[in-house]
Every structure is written in C-alpha cells, then in structure tokens.
Short mmCIF file of C-alpha atoms and ligand atoms in Angstrom, two decimals:
data_model
loop_
_atom_site.label_atom_id
_atom_site.label_comp_id
_atom_site.label_asym_id
_atom_site.label_seq_id
_atom_site.Cartn_x
_atom_site.Cartn_y
_atom_site.Cartn_z
CA MET A 1 -53.22 -79.41 -57.26
CA GLU A 2 -50.84 -78.56 -59.57
CA ASN A 3 -48.52 -81.31 -58.24
CA LYS A 4 -51.15 -84.08 -60.01
CA GLU A 5 -49.70 -83.99 -63.27
CA LYS A 6 -46.45 -84.80 -61.58
CA GLN A 7 -45.49 -88.12 -61.10
CA PRO A 8 -45.83 -88.77 -57.29
CA LEU A 9 -43.19 -89.85 -55.52
CA VAL A 10 -44.36 -92.29 -53.67
CA GLN A 11 -47.04 -95.04 -55.50
CA VAL A 12 -49.27 -97.90 -53.27
CA LYS A 13 -50.75 -100.68 -56.14
CA HIS A 14 -52.96 -102.91 -54.98
CA LEU A 15 -51.42 -103.66 -51.59
CA CYS A 16 -51.78 -106.53 -49.79
CA LYS A 17 -50.83 -107.16 -46.25
CA TYR A 18 -52.53 -110.81 -44.70
CA PHE A 19 -50.83 -112.17 -42.23
CA LYS A 20 -51.71 -115.98 -41.32
CA VAL A 21 -54.04 -116.97 -38.94
CA GLY A 22 -54.50 -119.93 -39.14
CA ARG A 23 -54.87 -122.85 -41.52
CA HIS A 24 -57.18 -121.90 -43.69
CA ALA A 25 -57.99 -118.54 -41.98
CA ASP A 26 -55.67 -115.36 -42.99
CA LEU A 27 -55.93 -111.71 -41.04
CA LYS A 28 -56.71 -108.93 -44.66
CA ALA A 29 -55.40 -105.92 -42.66
CA VAL A 30 -55.02 -104.56 -46.11
CA ASP A 31 -56.16 -105.33 -48.91
CA ASP A 32 -56.32 -103.82 -51.87
CA VAL A 33 -55.48 -100.73 -50.74
CA SER A 34 -53.55 -98.19 -53.88
CA PHE A 35 -52.97 -94.44 -53.68
CA ASP A 36 -50.36 -92.02 -54.39
CA ILE A 37 -48.71 -89.58 -52.62
CA TYR A 38 -46.86 -86.08 -54.14
CA LYS A 39 -43.38 -84.38 -53.26
CA GLY A 40 -43.82 -81.74 -50.66
CA GLU A 41 -47.86 -82.69 -50.18
CA THR A 42 -49.37 -84.53 -46.78
CA VAL A 43 -51.54 -87.81 -47.03
CA GLY A 44 -53.61 -88.33 -44.25
CA LEU A 45 -54.52 -91.66 -43.58
CA VAL A 46 -57.18 -91.75 -41.24
CA GLY A 47 -59.79 -94.50 -39.76
CA GLU A 48 -60.16 -96.78 -36.77
CA SER A 49 -58.24 -99.09 -34.52
CA GLY A 50 -57.52 -102.11 -36.65
CA CYS A 51 -58.12 -100.47 -40.00
CA GLY A 52 -55.03 -101.24 -42.27
CA LYS A 53 -53.04 -98.22 -41.49
CA SER A 54 -50.31 -98.27 -39.26
CA THR A 55 -50.36 -101.88 -41.09
CA THR A 56 -50.29 -100.15 -44.55
CA GLY A 57 -47.80 -97.61 -43.45
CA ARG A 58 -44.79 -100.09 -42.36
CA CYS A 59 -46.08 -102.04 -45.62
CA MET A 60 -44.62 -97.98 -47.35
CA ILE A 61 -41.23 -98.43 -45.15
CA ARG A 62 -40.63 -102.04 -44.91
CA LEU A 63 -41.11 -103.48 -41.36
CA TYR A 64 -43.63 -105.92 -43.09
CA GLU A 65 -43.56 -107.45 -46.91
CA PRO A 66 -46.94 -107.28 -48.51
CA THR A 67 -48.42 -110.63 -49.64
CA LYS A 68 -49.73 -108.67 -53.24
CA GLY A 69 -49.29 -105.56 -54.44
CA GLU A 70 -46.17 -102.79 -54.71
CA VAL A 71 -44.77 -99.93 -53.10
CA ILE A 72 -43.24 -97.67 -55.93
CA TYR A 73 -41.37 -94.78 -54.84
CA ASP A 74 -38.94 -91.98 -56.90
CA GLY A 75 -40.17 -94.65 -59.27
CA LYS A 76 -38.84 -98.12 -58.55
CA ASP A 77 -40.10 -100.68 -56.60
CA ILE A 78 -38.76 -100.55 -53.26
CA THR A 79 -39.03 -104.79 -52.99
CA LYS A 80 -36.95 -104.85 -56.06
CA LEU A 81 -34.42 -102.31 -54.45
CA SER A 82 -30.38 -103.02 -54.79
CA LYS A 83 -28.32 -103.02 -52.41
CA ALA A 84 -27.01 -100.05 -52.30
CA GLU A 85 -30.94 -98.18 -53.46
CA GLN A 86 -32.21 -99.30 -49.99
CA LYS A 87 -28.73 -98.29 -48.27
CA GLU A 88 -30.28 -94.68 -49.66
CA PHE A 89 -33.53 -95.55 -49.74
CA CYS A 90 -32.97 -96.35 -46.09
CA ARG A 91 -32.11 -92.93 -45.66
CA LYS A 92 -34.71 -91.04 -47.98
CA VAL A 93 -37.75 -92.34 -45.91
CA GLN A 94 -37.78 -92.95 -42.50
CA MET A 95 -40.54 -92.89 -40.43
CA ILE A 96 -42.39 -91.23 -36.27
CA PHE A 97 -43.79 -94.02 -34.73
CA GLN A 98 -46.64 -94.22 -32.52
CA ASN A 99 -45.17 -94.71 -28.59
CA PRO A 100 -42.35 -92.79 -28.18
CA TYR A 101 -42.16 -94.57 -24.62
CA ALA A 102 -41.40 -98.07 -26.63
CA SER A 103 -39.87 -96.37 -29.43
CA LEU A 104 -36.41 -95.15 -28.11
CA ASN A 105 -33.68 -97.73 -26.62
CA SER A 106 -33.97 -97.19 -22.60
CA ARG A 107 -30.12 -97.70 -22.57
CA MET A 108 -28.99 -95.46 -25.00
CA THR A 109 -28.72 -91.45 -24.89
CA VAL A 110 -30.49 -88.80 -26.55
CA LYS A 111 -26.81 -88.67 -28.46
CA GLU A 112 -26.32 -92.19 -29.16
CA ILE A 113 -30.34 -92.67 -30.22
CA VAL A 114 -30.19 -89.24 -32.91
CA GLY A 115 -27.28 -90.32 -33.26
CA GLU A 116 -27.09 -94.43 -34.42
CA GLY A 117 -28.27 -93.06 -38.23
CA LEU A 118 -25.24 -90.58 -39.25
CA LYS A 119 -22.67 -93.26 -37.46
CA GLN A 120 -24.92 -96.21 -39.53
CA HIS A 121 -24.33 -93.15 -42.88
CA GLY A 122 -21.12 -93.12 -42.86
CA VAL A 123 -21.24 -89.48 -41.43
CA PRO A 124 -17.40 -88.99 -39.44
CA LYS A 125 -17.37 -89.39 -35.43
CA ASN A 126 -16.40 -86.11 -35.24
CA GLU A 127 -18.68 -84.85 -36.61
CA ILE A 128 -21.51 -86.38 -35.17
CA ASP A 129 -21.96 -84.62 -31.62
CA LYS A 130 -22.36 -80.68 -33.83
CA ARG A 131 -25.29 -82.33 -36.03
CA VAL A 132 -27.39 -84.44 -33.26
CA GLN A 133 -26.70 -81.04 -31.12
CA ALA A 134 -28.19 -78.71 -33.82
CA LEU A 135 -31.42 -81.52 -34.41
CA LEU A 136 -32.07 -81.47 -30.87
CA GLU A 137 -31.70 -77.32 -31.60
CA THR A 138 -34.48 -78.21 -34.37
CA VAL A 139 -36.91 -79.93 -32.11
CA GLY A 140 -36.67 -77.13 -29.29
CA LEU A 141 -34.49 -79.13 -27.48
CA ASN A 142 -30.57 -78.11 -26.63
CA LYS A 143 -27.46 -79.91 -26.35
CA ASP A 144 -27.49 -80.54 -22.05
CA HIS A 145 -30.08 -82.80 -23.46
CA MET A 146 -27.50 -85.19 -25.61
CA SER A 147 -25.88 -87.51 -22.49
CA ARG A 148 -29.53 -88.22 -21.14
CA PHE A 149 -31.52 -91.03 -21.44
CA PRO A 150 -35.24 -91.63 -22.38
CA HIS A 151 -36.51 -92.31 -19.65
CA GLU A 152 -35.80 -88.73 -18.26
CA PHE A 153 -37.73 -86.82 -20.35
CA SER A 154 -41.79 -86.29 -21.07
CA GLY A 155 -44.14 -87.57 -23.07
CA GLY A 156 -44.28 -84.71 -25.94
CA GLN A 157 -39.63 -84.68 -25.33
CA ARG A 158 -39.39 -88.06 -25.84
CA GLN A 159 -41.61 -87.28 -30.47
CA ARG A 160 -39.11 -84.86 -29.86
CA ILE A 161 -36.07 -86.38 -29.89
CA GLY A 162 -38.56 -89.66 -32.31
CA ILE A 163 -38.39 -86.84 -35.06
CA ALA A 164 -35.07 -86.18 -34.12
CA ARG A 165 -33.74 -88.93 -35.06
CA ALA A 166 -36.04 -89.11 -38.02
CA LEU A 167 -34.66 -86.31 -39.36
CA SER A 168 -31.10 -87.16 -38.96
CA VAL A 169 -30.17 -88.12 -41.95
CA ASP A 170 -32.01 -86.25 -43.83
CA PRO A 171 -35.15 -88.01 -45.68
CA GLU A 172 -37.48 -86.72 -47.61
CA PHE A 173 -40.93 -89.00 -47.03
CA ILE A 174 -42.10 -89.50 -43.08
CA ILE A 175 -44.42 -92.17 -42.20
CA CYS A 176 -45.57 -90.65 -38.99
CA ASP A 177 -47.38 -93.03 -37.90
CA GLU A 178 -49.96 -92.25 -35.23
CA PRO A 179 -46.97 -89.23 -33.95
CA ILE A 180 -49.61 -87.60 -31.44
CA SER A 181 -51.87 -90.07 -30.24
CA ALA A 182 -49.93 -90.97 -27.19
CA LEU A 183 -49.66 -87.36 -25.85
CA ASP A 184 -51.07 -84.62 -23.91
CA VAL A 185 -53.57 -82.96 -25.43
CA SER A 186 -51.68 -79.71 -24.59
CA ILE A 187 -48.64 -81.03 -25.99
CA GLN A 188 -50.28 -81.84 -29.14
CA ALA A 189 -50.94 -79.18 -30.52
CA GLN A 190 -46.91 -78.27 -30.45
CA VAL A 191 -46.07 -81.41 -32.01
CA ILE A 192 -48.03 -81.07 -34.79
CA ASN A 193 -46.73 -77.00 -35.80
CA MET A 194 -43.27 -78.60 -35.87
CA LEU A 195 -43.88 -81.32 -38.59
CA LYS A 196 -45.55 -78.40 -40.28
CA ASP A 197 -43.12 -75.42 -39.79
CA LEU A 198 -40.37 -78.32 -40.60
CA GLN A 199 -42.07 -79.94 -44.06
CA GLU A 200 -42.00 -76.41 -45.46
CA GLU A 201 -38.24 -75.81 -43.53
CA ARG A 202 -37.07 -78.79 -45.55
CA GLY A 203 -39.35 -80.03 -48.62
CA LEU A 204 -40.21 -82.79 -47.10
CA THR A 205 -43.56 -84.95 -47.43
CA TYR A 206 -45.54 -87.01 -45.24
CA LEU A 207 -47.63 -89.77 -44.38
CA PHE A 208 -49.70 -89.16 -41.77
CA VAL A 209 -51.23 -92.14 -39.87
CA ALA A 210 -54.09 -91.50 -37.85
CA HIS A 211 -57.94 -91.72 -36.53
CA ASP A 212 -58.19 -88.43 -35.42
CA LEU A 213 -60.21 -86.04 -38.61
CA SER A 214 -59.98 -82.66 -36.98
CA VAL A 215 -55.32 -82.91 -36.25
CA VAL A 216 -56.18 -84.45 -39.91
CA LYS A 217 -57.61 -81.85 -41.77
CA TYR A 218 -55.78 -79.90 -39.98
CA ILE A 219 -52.01 -80.96 -41.35
CA SER A 220 -54.04 -82.70 -44.79
CA ASP A 221 -53.44 -81.53 -48.36
CA ARG A 222 -55.38 -84.65 -49.08
CA VAL A 223 -57.24 -87.89 -46.91
CA VAL A 224 -57.42 -91.74 -47.46
CA VAL A 225 -60.39 -93.17 -45.23
CA MET A 226 -59.68 -96.55 -44.56
CA TYR A 227 -62.30 -99.04 -42.82
CA LEU A 228 -61.56 -102.26 -42.89
CA GLY A 229 -58.20 -102.73 -44.69
CA MET A 230 -60.30 -101.02 -47.68
CA VAL A 231 -59.89 -98.01 -49.50
CA VAL A 232 -63.86 -96.26 -48.55
CA GLU A 233 -62.90 -93.30 -49.82
CA GLN A 234 -60.13 -90.00 -51.29
CA ALA A 235 -60.27 -87.04 -51.88
CA GLU A 236 -58.57 -83.52 -51.13
CA THR A 237 -59.25 -81.95 -47.87
CA GLU A 238 -61.31 -79.53 -48.59
CA GLU A 239 -63.58 -81.02 -50.30
CA LEU A 240 -63.59 -84.27 -48.17
CA TYR A 241 -65.00 -82.50 -45.67
CA SER A 242 -66.85 -80.12 -46.99
CA ASN A 243 -68.88 -83.31 -49.57
CA PRO A 244 -68.30 -86.73 -47.75
CA GLN A 245 -70.03 -89.54 -49.62
CA HIS A 246 -68.85 -93.50 -48.21
CA PRO A 247 -71.86 -93.17 -45.21
CA TYR A 248 -68.64 -94.14 -42.74
CA THR A 249 -66.66 -90.78 -44.00
CA LYS A 250 -70.17 -88.75 -42.96
CA ALA A 251 -70.51 -90.82 -39.21
CA LEU A 252 -66.67 -90.94 -38.47
CA LEU A 253 -67.42 -86.77 -39.40
CA SER A 254 -69.83 -85.91 -37.67
CA ALA A 255 -68.35 -87.03 -34.52
CA ILE A 256 -65.97 -84.24 -34.64
CA PRO A 257 -66.85 -82.04 -31.77
CA GLU A 258 -67.43 -79.13 -32.40
CA ALA A 259 -66.38 -75.37 -31.02
CA ASP A 260 -69.15 -73.39 -32.76
CA PRO A 261 -72.79 -74.21 -30.52
CA ASP A 262 -74.43 -73.34 -33.13
CA LYS A 263 -73.25 -75.29 -35.73
CA ALA A 264 -72.86 -78.04 -33.15
CA LYS A 265 -76.70 -77.65 -32.65
CA ALA A 266 -77.48 -77.96 -36.56
CA ASN A 267 -75.02 -81.32 -36.55
CA ARG A 268 -76.91 -84.09 -36.72
CA ARG A 269 -74.21 -86.93 -35.11
CA ILE A 270 -74.67 -90.51 -37.22
CA PRO A 271 -74.21 -93.39 -35.76
CA ILE A 272 -72.63 -96.03 -36.62
CA LYS A 273 -74.37 -99.47 -35.09
CA GLY A 274 -72.16 -102.93 -34.19
CA GLU A 275 -68.61 -103.28 -33.60
CA ILE A 276 -66.13 -103.87 -36.59
CA PRO A 277 -66.65 -106.71 -38.56
CA SER A 278 -63.87 -109.78 -38.34
CA PRO A 279 -60.80 -108.76 -40.17
CA ILE A 280 -60.31 -112.56 -41.13
CA ASN A 281 -61.91 -114.30 -44.10
CA PRO A 282 -64.32 -111.13 -44.39
CA LYS A 283 -66.97 -112.18 -46.93
CA GLN A 284 -66.61 -110.06 -50.18
CA CYS A 285 -68.88 -107.60 -50.10
CA CYS A 286 -69.16 -104.20 -49.45
CA ARG A 287 -67.41 -104.37 -45.69
CA PHE A 288 -69.25 -101.24 -44.49
CA ALA A 289 -72.07 -103.42 -45.37
CA GLU A 290 -73.06 -104.65 -41.45
CA ARG A 291 -73.62 -101.24 -40.02
CA CYS A 292 -74.77 -98.88 -42.94
CA GLU A 293 -77.75 -97.37 -42.21
CA TYR A 294 -78.17 -97.57 -46.23
CA ALA A 295 -76.94 -101.68 -47.42
CA THR A 296 -79.34 -102.82 -49.68
CA ASP A 297 -78.67 -106.88 -51.29
CA ARG A 298 -75.84 -106.23 -52.67
CA CYS A 299 -74.03 -104.07 -50.36
CA PHE A 300 -73.73 -107.84 -49.20
CA ASN A 301 -73.28 -109.47 -52.42
CA GLU A 302 -70.13 -107.49 -54.49
CA VAL A 303 -67.69 -105.70 -52.85
CA PRO A 304 -68.35 -101.32 -54.46
CA GLU A 305 -65.21 -100.55 -56.55
CA LEU A 306 -62.78 -97.53 -55.35
CA ARG A 307 -64.07 -94.92 -58.05
CA GLU A 308 -64.33 -91.90 -59.33
CA VAL A 309 -67.43 -89.32 -58.46
CA CYS A 310 -65.09 -86.03 -59.21
CA PRO A 311 -61.62 -84.67 -60.70
CA GLY A 312 -59.43 -86.30 -57.81
CA HIS A 313 -62.34 -87.49 -54.86
CA LYS A 314 -62.89 -91.45 -54.70
CA VAL A 315 -65.93 -93.17 -53.45
CA ALA A 316 -66.03 -97.16 -52.70
CA CYS A 317 -70.00 -97.37 -52.54
CA HIS A 318 -72.86 -99.19 -54.72
CA LEU A 319 -75.10 -95.87 -54.06
CA MET A 320 -72.56 -93.76 -56.72
CA ASP A 321 -73.62 -95.78 -59.29
CA GLU A 322 -77.61 -93.87 -58.88
CA LYS A 323 -76.49 -90.61 -58.68
FE1 LIG B 1 -73.47 -98.62 -47.42
FE2 LIG B 1 -73.70 -100.41 -49.31
FE3 LIG B 1 -72.14 -98.21 -49.73
FE4 LIG B 1 -71.16 -100.14 -48.60
S1 LIG B 1 -71.97 -100.18 -50.29
S2 LIG B 1 -71.17 -97.96 -47.94
S3 LIG B 1 -73.27 -100.90 -47.69
S4 LIG B 1 -74.51 -98.38 -49.21
#
C-alpha cells in the first residue's frame, strides 16, 4: 500500500487502559497496544467480546483516559492538546456507537440530535435546518423525519441518524464501534455499504471495531486482531485472511461460515478450548496459552513479542521463532 511511506493519521503507541477493581487488582482491558491508521483507509479491530477492542476505540476519542501510552492524531498527542486544538479534535474525530437504541437521546428530536454538533461548532441557527436536512438525505432519510423522536424509528434508521450526527461536523476520522452488531442481518449490508460510499465521497478514515470477521474482511484495508487486551496479529486484509499465522486468528477464521459447500467441506473448524481467562492481573505469559493447542512451557512463562514476520504482517507468537 503506497500510503505506508506517509505519516499515519493516527498512531496508537503502547496504549494501556487499566481499571482498578480492588486494592491490588487491575483489570487490564488494554495492555500495550500499538498500531497505525493511514489517511483514507479502514482498519478493522477484531476479537471476541471482552478483548479490549471497544476500550481501545474509546481511549482513541478520549472517552477514557489512557493509563499509559499515547494516541497521536495528526502528529499530536491527544492528551496534550490546547483548548482550541481539543475543540478541533472533537470535530475531526467522531464515533458511531454500537447500540442505536441507547446512543440517541430519547427526548430530543432528530433535528436536535443531528443539529447539536453544528450548534456547538458555531453554525448559524438559520443554516442548521438546511444542513440537518441535507445530512438526513445523505443517510437515506428525509426532512419529514426531522421532527420525530428516536423511538419512532427502526434500528437501522436509528443507526442512520447516528451516522448523520457523526457526519454533521465534517469529521476526518470515525471510530465505528460495532455499528451493525445490534441490527438485523438484512439491514447490516445497507449500513456497511453506506459507510463505504461515504468514505469514498468524503475521504474518511475509519477504525471499524467488530467481532464479525466476515464483515471486517469486506470493509477493511488492514486488520488488527486483539485477544485479552493485546494485539496478537495485524496485516493487510488479504494477507491476514489468506495467510493467518497466529493460532487464535486461525481459529477465528476457521469459524467463518463458508457459502460454497465444497469449500465448507474442505475447511476444518479449529475449536478454541475453554473460556477467555480473566483480564484481572493477567500472568506474564502468552495470554492465549491456556487455550492454545500448540502451547509449550515457554508460552506459560514469557510474553511473545509482536514482531514483523513479513512486510506489514506482525504476529505475537513464540512459534514464529521457529520459522
Ligand atoms: Fe500458542 Fe504459544 Fe503462540 Fe501463544 S505463544 S499462541 S500459546 S504457540
């Protein structure tokens, strides 16, 4: 990808987010996570629920303050912005939330919800109506919807309102936090295609947080796989799906349903034994060790480093040392 030569738009560097859950207990939701996002691309951040992917996204928009590490946006550490820079950051970086039922204020009309950001960023009152109407049309709604309340809409329509709200301040970078997982399957493709079209029209950059690997494959240029607070593998989408290296990624990919019956027969589903261990005070070892069919003593005693195994493809697994 030619944009590798350029400066990333977003750099997540050794990001950690710990939550205190007792006097001597930290829930390490995100633990030393690093990856970059280049302008105009979509990075998929995937893993099972509880792996820290949403917490990572929330740290990147400052809904959570990182415990350690940095998030650099357009060359600047987002925790060290001046007031004016902070305001601009809030405009440039938006989020689309997982639950379109909970993320819209039920007491506000659609016009108020979508127009709120415009008001905050100083758009004159007489302009707001026009802008809200145009935004609703962009996401497949219309001006008749402006005076209605969220409960009058379906899940898919509510997510469209959430997208119009995110677009209202003309952002550069949108964190899509499981934007389709609460929607009916029939609506999911519409929302994904709309996000893709908007990206092309507006030159948007996305972080697409999801647990559904087939959706991530469709929308992402690169994919970062997380397990229990850490990155285990990252690569360009085609490379990751055709040549996965980490045992966890291989197991996740083997679970994707295959539409072609011949291919489905040939594919062996790799089971992952047991449950995700607790992220509270995790041991200094490979966090996947208890569930990995290849685990050795070393895996239970040493954290594998995330290292590049071929250009742009990084893996955190001791098995890579044998290659
Ligand atoms: Fe499995 Fe060991 Fe690799 Fe962890 S480091 S994924 S336990 S082989």
